[in-house]
Tab-separated table of C-alpha atoms and ligand atoms in Angstrom:
chain	number	residue	atom	x	y	z
A	1	UNK	CA	-11.510	99.216	21.693
A	2	UNK	CA	-8.485	100.746	20.031
A	3	UNK	CA	-5.178	100.776	21.817
A	4	UNK	CA	-2.628	103.091	20.087
A	5	UNK	CA	-0.082	101.505	21.853
A	6	UNK	CA	-0.443	98.021	20.196
A	7	UNK	CA	-2.225	98.445	17.716
A	8	UNK	CA	-0.771	96.751	14.444
A	9	UNK	CA	-3.784	95.505	12.354
A	10	UNK	CA	-7.094	97.593	11.198
A	11	UNK	CA	-10.423	96.923	9.710
A	12	UNK	CA	-10.610	100.649	8.992
A	13	UNK	CA	-14.206	100.861	7.809
A	14	UNK	CA	-15.460	99.241	11.188
A	15	UNK	CA	-13.161	101.959	13.294
A	16	UNK	CA	-14.605	104.333	11.062
A	17	UNK	CA	-18.069	103.947	11.867
A	18	UNK	CA	-18.046	102.530	15.827
A	19	UNK	CA	-16.453	105.595	16.400
A	20	UNK	CA	-18.197	108.187	13.902
A	21	UNK	CA	-14.941	109.225	12.165
A	22	UNK	CA	-16.134	111.167	8.542
A	23	UNK	CA	-15.147	109.598	5.453
A	24	UNK	CA	-13.081	112.007	3.439
A	25	UNK	CA	-14.373	111.443	0.093
A	26	UNK	CA	-16.903	114.108	0.562
A	27	UNK	CA	-14.786	116.090	1.561
A	28	UNK	CA	-12.031	115.684	-1.013
A	29	UNK	CA	-14.367	117.439	-2.908
A	30	UNK	CA	-14.531	120.954	-1.495
A	31	UNK	CA	-10.818	121.232	-1.496
A	32	UNK	CA	-9.334	123.260	-3.650
A	33	UNK	CA	-5.588	121.466	-4.568
A	34	UNK	CA	-5.984	118.559	-2.298
A	35	UNK	CA	-2.639	116.704	-1.692
A	36	UNK	CA	-1.471	113.495	-3.207
A	37	UNK	CA	-2.426	111.150	-0.500
A	38	UNK	CA	-6.103	112.937	-0.136
A	39	UNK	CA	-6.752	112.355	-3.492
A	40	UNK	CA	-5.876	108.731	-3.904
A	41	UNK	CA	-7.942	107.612	-0.563
A	42	UNK	CA	-4.636	106.950	1.757
A	43	UNK	CA	-6.507	109.509	4.164
A	44	UNK	CA	-9.535	107.853	4.332
A	45	UNK	CA	-11.290	110.051	7.293
A	46	UNK	CA	-11.397	112.858	8.960
A	47	UNK	CA	-13.410	114.373	12.279
A	48	UNK	CA	-14.153	118.205	11.562
A	49	UNK	CA	-12.136	118.993	8.736
A	50	UNK	CA	-14.896	120.889	6.595
A	51	UNK	CA	-13.551	123.773	9.331
A	52	UNK	CA	-10.409	123.772	7.702
A	53	UNK	CA	-11.325	123.282	3.846
A	54	UNK	CA	-13.330	126.886	4.741
A	55	UNK	CA	-9.904	128.293	6.030
A	56	UNK	CA	-7.823	126.687	3.171
A	57	UNK	CA	-10.107	127.674	0.764
A	58	UNK	CA	-10.211	131.483	1.980
A	59	UNK	CA	-6.748	131.716	3.316
A	60	UNK	CA	-6.939	132.177	6.622
A	61	UNK	CA	-4.996	131.182	9.424
A	62	UNK	CA	-4.895	127.825	11.094
A	63	UNK	CA	-2.595	125.573	12.856
A	64	UNK	CA	-1.329	122.142	12.414
A	65	UNK	CA	-0.024	119.884	15.021
A	66	UNK	CA	1.478	116.357	14.557
A	67	UNK	CA	3.965	114.487	16.516
A	68	UNK	CA	6.989	112.324	16.263
A	69	UNK	CA	7.783	109.586	19.038
A	70	UNK	CA	11.323	109.161	18.575
A	71	UNK	CA	11.607	105.881	19.242
A	72	UNK	CA	13.118	104.000	16.286
A	73	UNK	CA	14.763	104.656	12.494
A	74	UNK	CA	12.426	106.533	10.328
A	75	UNK	CA	10.741	104.083	7.250
A	76	UNK	CA	9.356	105.617	4.146
A	77	UNK	CA	6.149	104.919	5.636
A	78	UNK	CA	6.311	108.189	8.078
A	79	UNK	CA	7.079	110.460	4.908
A	80	UNK	CA	3.600	110.165	4.589
A	81	UNK	CA	2.682	112.883	7.349
A	82	UNK	CA	6.021	115.005	5.554
A	83	UNK	CA	4.382	115.073	2.748
A	84	UNK	CA	1.125	116.166	4.473
A	85	UNK	CA	3.114	119.194	6.840
A	86	UNK	CA	4.547	120.451	3.351
A	87	UNK	CA	1.205	120.862	1.825
A	88	UNK	CA	-0.179	122.555	4.963
A	89	UNK	CA	2.444	124.454	4.642
A	90	UNK	CA	2.078	125.508	1.146
A	91	UNK	CA	-1.692	126.114	1.781
A	92	UNK	CA	-0.833	128.657	5.128
A	93	UNK	CA	-0.821	126.142	8.165
A	94	UNK	CA	1.385	127.039	10.990
A	95	UNK	CA	3.019	124.232	12.155
A	96	UNK	CA	3.536	122.821	15.634
A	97	UNK	CA	5.812	119.295	15.780
A	98	UNK	CA	6.457	118.180	19.711
A	99	UNK	CA	8.603	115.324	20.070
A	100	UNK	CA	6.925	113.013	22.332
A	101	UNK	CA	10.025	112.088	24.233
A	102	UNK	CA	7.674	111.784	27.385
A	103	UNK	CA	6.141	108.958	25.696
A	104	UNK	CA	8.651	107.551	23.842
A	105	UNK	CA	10.091	106.937	27.434
A	106	UNK	CA	6.846	105.222	28.744
A	107	UNK	CA	6.001	103.511	26.014
A	108	UNK	CA	9.235	102.517	24.843
A	109	UNK	CA	11.861	102.882	27.255
A	110	UNK	CA	13.739	105.563	25.737
A	111	UNK	CA	16.054	107.862	27.496
A	112	UNK	CA	15.754	111.543	27.167
A	113	UNK	CA	19.058	111.949	25.710
A	114	UNK	CA	18.460	109.028	23.330
A	115	UNK	CA	14.821	110.482	22.339
A	116	UNK	CA	16.575	113.690	21.780
A	117	UNK	CA	19.343	112.051	19.841
A	118	UNK	CA	16.718	110.355	17.689
A	119	UNK	CA	14.712	113.046	17.116
A	120	UNK	CA	17.917	114.658	15.440
A	121	UNK	CA	19.685	112.443	13.316
A	122	UNK	CA	16.320	110.508	12.252
A	123	UNK	CA	13.356	112.336	12.184
A	124	UNK	CA	14.468	116.605	11.924
A	125	UNK	CA	17.116	115.205	9.410
A	126	UNK	CA	14.706	113.650	7.261
A	127	UNK	CA	11.678	115.961	7.356
A	128	UNK	CA	14.112	118.629	6.279
A	129	UNK	CA	15.717	116.410	3.492
A	130	UNK	CA	12.138	115.733	2.294
A	131	UNK	CA	11.049	119.246	1.959
A	132	UNK	CA	9.570	120.629	4.818
A	133	UNK	CA	10.605	124.571	5.682
A	134	UNK	CA	11.570	124.496	9.422
A	135	UNK	CA	12.102	127.967	8.940
A	136	UNK	CA	8.797	129.248	8.041
A	137	UNK	CA	6.084	129.495	11.122
A	138	UNK	CA	7.397	126.167	12.698
A	139	UNK	CA	7.079	125.368	16.390
A	140	UNK	CA	9.711	122.393	17.055
A	141	UNK	CA	10.032	121.339	20.883
A	142	UNK	CA	11.027	118.001	23.311
A	143	UNK	CA	8.102	117.174	25.533
A	144	UNK	CA	10.019	117.176	28.320
A	145	UNK	CA	11.343	120.133	27.739
A	146	UNK	CA	8.619	122.405	27.118
A	147	UNK	CA	7.362	124.380	30.645
A	148	UNK	CA	4.352	125.668	28.677
A	149	UNK	CA	3.423	122.085	27.667
A	150	UNK	CA	4.095	120.413	31.328
A	151	UNK	CA	1.387	123.646	32.628
A	152	UNK	CA	-1.090	122.953	29.618
A	153	UNK	CA	-0.719	118.851	30.784
A	154	UNK	CA	-1.619	119.884	34.372
A	155	UNK	CA	-4.413	122.208	33.145
A	156	UNK	CA	-5.702	119.772	30.845
A	157	UNK	CA	-5.538	116.540	33.749
A	158	UNK	CA	-8.250	118.637	35.643
A	159	UNK	CA	-10.752	117.878	33.219
A	160	UNK	CA	-10.559	114.224	32.941
A	161	UNK	CA	-10.988	111.559	34.959
A	162	UNK	CA	-9.816	107.994	35.324
A	163	UNK	CA	-13.464	106.563	33.962
A	164	UNK	CA	-12.927	108.775	30.840
A	165	UNK	CA	-9.600	107.229	30.542
A	166	UNK	CA	-10.571	104.116	31.425
A	167	UNK	CA	-13.332	103.813	28.616
A	168	UNK	CA	-10.677	105.296	25.888
A	169	UNK	CA	-7.936	103.178	26.316
A	170	UNK	CA	-9.012	100.365	28.396
A	171	UNK	CA	-7.169	100.897	31.110
A	172	UNK	CA	-7.152	98.240	34.318
A	173	UNK	CA	-6.038	98.995	38.196
A	174	UNK	CA	-2.432	97.812	37.258
A	175	UNK	CA	-1.545	100.287	34.478
A	176	UNK	CA	1.409	101.798	35.148
A	177	UNK	CA	0.520	105.723	35.300
A	178	UNK	CA	2.436	106.663	32.424
A	179	UNK	CA	0.012	105.587	29.915
A	180	UNK	CA	-2.376	107.831	31.812
A	181	UNK	CA	0.015	111.037	31.482
A	182	UNK	CA	1.574	110.308	28.037
A	183	UNK	CA	-1.343	110.866	26.700
A	184	UNK	CA	-1.997	113.863	28.640
A	185	UNK	CA	0.801	115.372	27.577
A	186	UNK	CA	-0.718	114.657	23.435
A	187	UNK	CA	-3.647	116.436	24.535
A	188	UNK	CA	-1.761	119.651	25.703
A	189	UNK	CA	0.497	119.141	22.445
A	190	UNK	CA	-2.626	119.373	20.114
A	191	UNK	CA	-3.714	122.611	21.680
A	192	UNK	CA	-0.170	124.475	22.207
A	193	UNK	CA	-1.033	126.530	19.237
A	194	UNK	CA	-4.001	128.039	21.163
A	195	UNK	CA	-2.178	129.277	24.090
A	196	UNK	CA	-1.515	133.053	24.650
A	197	UNK	CA	1.989	132.806	24.319
A	198	UNK	CA	1.393	131.210	20.692
A	199	UNK	CA	-1.326	133.880	19.693
A	200	UNK	CA	-4.592	132.571	21.236
A	201	UNK	CA	-7.293	130.689	20.171
A	202	UNK	CA	-6.786	128.944	16.680
A	203	UNK	CA	-8.308	125.890	14.333
A	204	UNK	CA	-6.058	123.139	14.013
A	205	UNK	CA	-5.676	120.348	12.074
A	206	UNK	CA	-3.954	117.134	13.579
A	207	UNK	CA	-3.222	114.913	10.671
A	208	UNK	CA	-2.369	111.240	12.154
A	209	UNK	CA	-2.574	107.709	11.589
A	210	UNK	CA	-5.846	106.324	12.342
A	211	UNK	CA	-4.539	104.775	15.817
A	212	UNK	CA	-4.408	107.802	16.971
A	213	UNK	CA	-7.804	108.513	17.323
A	214	UNK	CA	-8.461	107.527	20.935
A	215	UNK	CA	-5.958	110.593	21.497
A	216	UNK	CA	-8.226	112.974	19.490
A	217	UNK	CA	-11.477	111.956	20.981
A	218	UNK	CA	-10.105	112.971	24.685
A	219	UNK	CA	-8.641	115.986	23.315
A	220	UNK	CA	-11.863	117.124	21.876
A	221	UNK	CA	-13.556	116.146	25.004
A	222	UNK	CA	-10.910	117.635	27.142
A	223	UNK	CA	-11.116	120.687	24.668
A	224	UNK	CA	-14.590	121.320	25.437
A	225	UNK	CA	-14.453	121.571	29.297
A	226	UNK	CA	-11.444	124.045	28.587
A	227	UNK	CA	-13.371	126.504	26.091
A	228	UNK	CA	-15.223	128.351	28.993
A	229	UNK	CA	-11.861	129.534	30.698
A	230	UNK	CA	-9.426	129.245	27.992
A	231	UNK	CA	-11.333	129.963	24.538
A	232	UNK	CA	-9.710	126.741	22.848
A	233	UNK	CA	-11.547	125.514	19.420
A	234	UNK	CA	-12.221	121.877	19.123
A	235	UNK	CA	-9.122	120.264	17.121
A	236	UNK	CA	-10.010	119.058	13.653
A	237	UNK	CA	-8.086	115.570	12.400
A	238	UNK	CA	-7.183	113.132	9.723
A	239	UNK	CA	-6.435	110.009	9.600
A	240	UNK	CA	-4.159	108.203	6.898
A	241	UNK	CA	-4.173	104.492	6.299
A	242	UNK	CA	-1.013	102.653	7.135
A	243	UNK	CA	1.207	101.218	4.477
A	244	UNK	CA	1.700	97.657	4.436
A	245	UNK	CA	5.255	96.348	5.591
A	246	UNK	CA	7.412	94.925	2.450
A	247	UNK	CA	6.480	90.990	3.514
A	248	UNK	CA	3.040	91.511	3.315
A	249	UNK	CA	2.381	92.589	7.185
A	250	UNK	CA	2.768	95.733	8.707
A	251	UNK	CA	5.817	97.942	8.371
A	252	UNK	CA	7.444	98.201	11.501
A	253	UNK	CA	10.438	100.492	12.203
A	254	UNK	CA	11.873	96.844	14.505
A	255	UNK	CA	11.444	94.323	11.650
A	256	UNK	CA	14.091	95.316	9.106
A	257	UNK	CA	12.591	92.981	6.424
A	258	UNK	CA	9.107	94.958	6.204
A	259	UNK	CA	10.602	98.024	6.086
A	260	UNK	CA	12.764	100.407	3.868
A	261	UNK	CA	14.718	103.318	5.894
A	262	UNK	CA	15.023	106.592	4.793
A	263	UNK	CA	18.578	106.010	6.151
A	264	UNK	CA	19.444	103.159	4.405
A	265	UNK	CA	22.492	102.636	2.024
A	266	UNK	CA	19.890	102.847	-1.552
A	267	UNK	CA	21.398	99.062	-2.526
A	268	UNK	CA	20.285	97.453	0.023
A	269	UNK	CA	16.466	99.037	-0.361
A	270	UNK	CA	16.292	98.184	-4.137
A	271	UNK	CA	16.800	94.543	-3.444
A	272	UNK	CA	14.324	94.864	-0.112
A	273	UNK	CA	11.828	95.738	-2.774
A	274	UNK	CA	13.102	93.692	-5.965
A	275	UNK	CA	11.814	90.612	-3.601
A	276	UNK	CA	8.653	92.598	-1.886
A	277	UNK	CA	5.323	90.568	-2.100
A	278	UNK	CA	3.400	91.492	-5.532
A	279	UNK	CA	-0.806	90.856	-6.461
A	280	UNK	CA	1.527	88.785	-9.582
A	281	UNK	CA	-0.208	85.937	-10.217
A	282	UNK	CA	1.737	82.578	-10.191
A	283	UNK	CA	2.289	81.991	-13.789
A	284	UNK	CA	3.028	84.642	-16.706
A	285	UNK	CA	0.020	82.608	-18.511
A	286	UNK	CA	-2.306	83.155	-15.750
A	287	UNK	CA	-0.828	86.215	-15.269
A	288	UNK	CA	-1.199	87.559	-19.088
A	289	UNK	CA	-5.001	85.959	-18.556
A	290	UNK	CA	-6.197	87.262	-15.732
A	291	UNK	CA	-4.480	90.372	-15.116
A	292	UNK	CA	-2.480	91.281	-11.651
A	293	UNK	CA	-4.092	92.358	-8.729
A	294	UNK	CA	-2.778	96.071	-7.998
A	295	UNK	CA	-4.791	96.344	-5.000
A	296	UNK	CA	-2.954	93.726	-2.808
A	297	UNK	CA	0.402	94.383	-4.194
A	298	UNK	CA	3.090	96.318	-2.186
A	299	UNK	CA	4.977	97.579	-5.711
A	300	UNK	CA	1.587	99.372	-6.559
A	301	UNK	CA	1.323	100.599	-3.366
A	302	UNK	CA	4.576	102.554	-2.987
A	303	UNK	CA	3.853	103.886	-6.014
A	304	UNK	CA	0.393	105.224	-5.381
A	305	UNK	CA	1.725	106.555	-1.539
A	306	UNK	CA	5.593	107.446	-2.502
A	307	UNK	CA	6.665	107.497	-5.824
A	308	UNK	CA	4.429	108.320	-8.416
A	309	UNK	CA	3.696	111.428	-8.567
A	310	UNK	CA	1.803	111.510	-11.714
A	311	UNK	CA	-1.994	110.424	-11.514
A	312	UNK	CA	-2.433	109.804	-14.845
A	313	UNK	CA	0.827	107.326	-15.161
A	314	UNK	CA	-0.474	106.043	-12.345
A	315	UNK	CA	-3.836	105.149	-13.647
A	316	UNK	CA	-1.675	103.717	-16.692
A	317	UNK	CA	-0.032	101.164	-14.822
A	318	UNK	CA	-3.193	100.241	-12.839
A	319	UNK	CA	-5.167	99.589	-16.076
A	320	UNK	CA	-2.195	97.891	-17.668
A	321	UNK	CA	-1.768	95.325	-14.381
A	322	UNK	CA	-5.463	94.533	-14.489
A	323	UNK	CA	-5.273	93.823	-17.863
A	324	UNK	CA	-2.349	91.857	-18.480
A	325	UNK	CA	-0.329	93.418	-20.521
A	326	UNK	CA	2.569	94.633	-17.523
A	327	UNK	CA	4.238	92.185	-15.956
A	328	UNK	CA	5.565	92.327	-12.441
A	329	UNK	CA	9.284	91.839	-13.803
A	330	UNK	CA	9.186	95.005	-15.525
A	331	UNK	CA	7.089	96.677	-13.295
A	332	UNK	CA	9.301	96.101	-10.127
A	333	UNK	CA	11.991	97.190	-12.156
A	334	UNK	CA	10.391	100.412	-12.850
A	335	UNK	CA	9.685	100.990	-9.132
A	336	UNK	CA	13.082	100.138	-8.198
A	337	UNK	CA	14.256	102.459	-10.409
A	338	UNK	CA	12.114	105.076	-8.657
A	339	UNK	CA	13.499	103.888	-5.893
A	340	UNK	CA	16.772	104.531	-6.006
A	341	UNK	CA	16.184	107.846	-7.288
A	342	UNK	CA	14.574	109.063	-4.520
A	343	UNK	CA	17.019	107.496	-2.053
A	344	UNK	CA	19.843	108.877	-3.484
A	345	UNK	CA	18.724	111.972	-4.096
A	346	UNK	CA	17.057	111.948	-0.249
A	347	UNK	CA	20.929	110.307	0.865
A	348	UNK	CA	22.385	113.529	-0.322
A	349	UNK	CA	20.344	116.149	1.109
A	350	UNK	CA	20.589	114.758	4.316
A	351	UNK	CA	24.169	115.320	4.485
A	352	UNK	CA	22.985	119.473	4.702
A	353	UNK	CA	19.654	118.760	6.705
A	354	UNK	CA	21.638	117.000	8.928
A	355	UNK	CA	23.455	119.903	10.089
A	356	UNK	CA	20.453	122.333	10.402
A	357	UNK	CA	18.994	119.790	12.302
A	358	UNK	CA	21.885	119.751	14.935
A	359	UNK	CA	20.983	123.748	15.518
A	360	UNK	CA	17.351	123.234	16.037
A	361	UNK	CA	17.822	122.770	19.658
A	362	UNK	CA	20.945	124.913	19.935
B	30	LIG	N1	1.703	109.833	19.781
B	30	LIG	C1	1.939	109.992	18.225
B	30	LIG	C2	2.981	108.792	17.597
B	30	LIG	O1	2.864	107.671	18.570
B	30	LIG	C3	2.985	111.402	18.878
B	30	LIG	C4	2.432	112.569	19.174
B	30	LIG	C5	3.057	112.976	19.904
B	30	LIG	C6	1.597	113.052	18.576
B	30	LIG	N2	1.942	114.654	20.686
B	30	LIG	C7	1.130	114.332	19.177
B	30	LIG	C8	0.626	113.271	17.457
B	30	LIG	C9	0.657	115.559	18.775
B	30	LIG	C10	-0.058	113.633	16.917
B	30	LIG	C11	-0.424	115.466	17.864
B	30	LIG	O2	3.385	108.459	16.762
B	31	SF4	FE1	1.863	94.185	-8.882
B	31	SF4	FE2	3.327	95.584	-11.111
B	31	SF4	FE3	2.526	92.840	-10.825
B	31	SF4	FE4	0.495	95.001	-11.100
B	31	SF4	S1	2.302	94.184	-12.622
B	31	SF4	S2	0.832	92.792	-10.036
B	31	SF4	S3	1.266	96.479	-10.033
B	31	SF4	S4	3.840	94.555	-9.415
């Protein structure tokens, strides 16, 4: 069972095998101009992404859906989704971005008012500051405010039953019913670009963390059942790995020591990254002899996921780390410098993007 609300440790290989997710590596070769997270194996799996590859390569339209659950502060790990959205936008995708305030209420007790406030000041402000163009074919809505979504959820709920929900999510007789309705809202989020009001059936990709796969299995099944009636096409999806927290476990919004927040003071964030867990050895001597372990290093991961665009430079750092010529002190300092530049720049952009975000629901 993969529970999207509590999962925190992932055995990626096992999940991929168990649920029949396809490896992304083979698909990668067919994509003309793959995104950094694709090239670097951060996106590890997919369902039916070949349909999307073909459309991108032929310059034909497709939709992209990924939601944000407004439940806390946005951290640097959340940036991954935004980077993918920007890439899809550049490659002809029509974006639909639900704000899952129903889910935030059901799963985290966040009121609708608070959810909306967080969506604007945390999520949308940062999405825009990170480079997403919300004026270009993007549909942003609050689940609780969207009548088309409510109607579609209702229709979707008629195509599943308790046994299926139980098989996917492991519910028990005492499960709160909002844990049944919230996933159905997500099914509707994923299908909404295909309703007549938004242009009718279209191939869709859902880029998400691997914890969201249960929702996609449910959506795909419901879509097949709705196909005859509404002509909906089965959505594709991609799955990315999660970013490691600064202390080695999961990066979590509710645990400040593990996370770099996008709104956090640069000085503070740099201080945290400076004391993050590395793949360095016990002593300088040992490091020079054996080299470091970049694949177990939070600093290196930060470069891979976020701060180092240049593949060649990244490769050099990895080699120098492995052969012991690069020492953790220097490597950390350089990475912290990049983080500082990134955050300072982002904070400056947030000022204008907050103003834009505040007008979205007017
Ligand atoms: N459940 C997702 C999360 O926890 C948010 C979400 C809502 C979503 N609707 C969606 C993700 C539609 C992908 C597609 O972050
Ligand atoms: Fe990590 Fe850099 Fe140290 Fe290598 S040298 S273990 S990449 S901090």
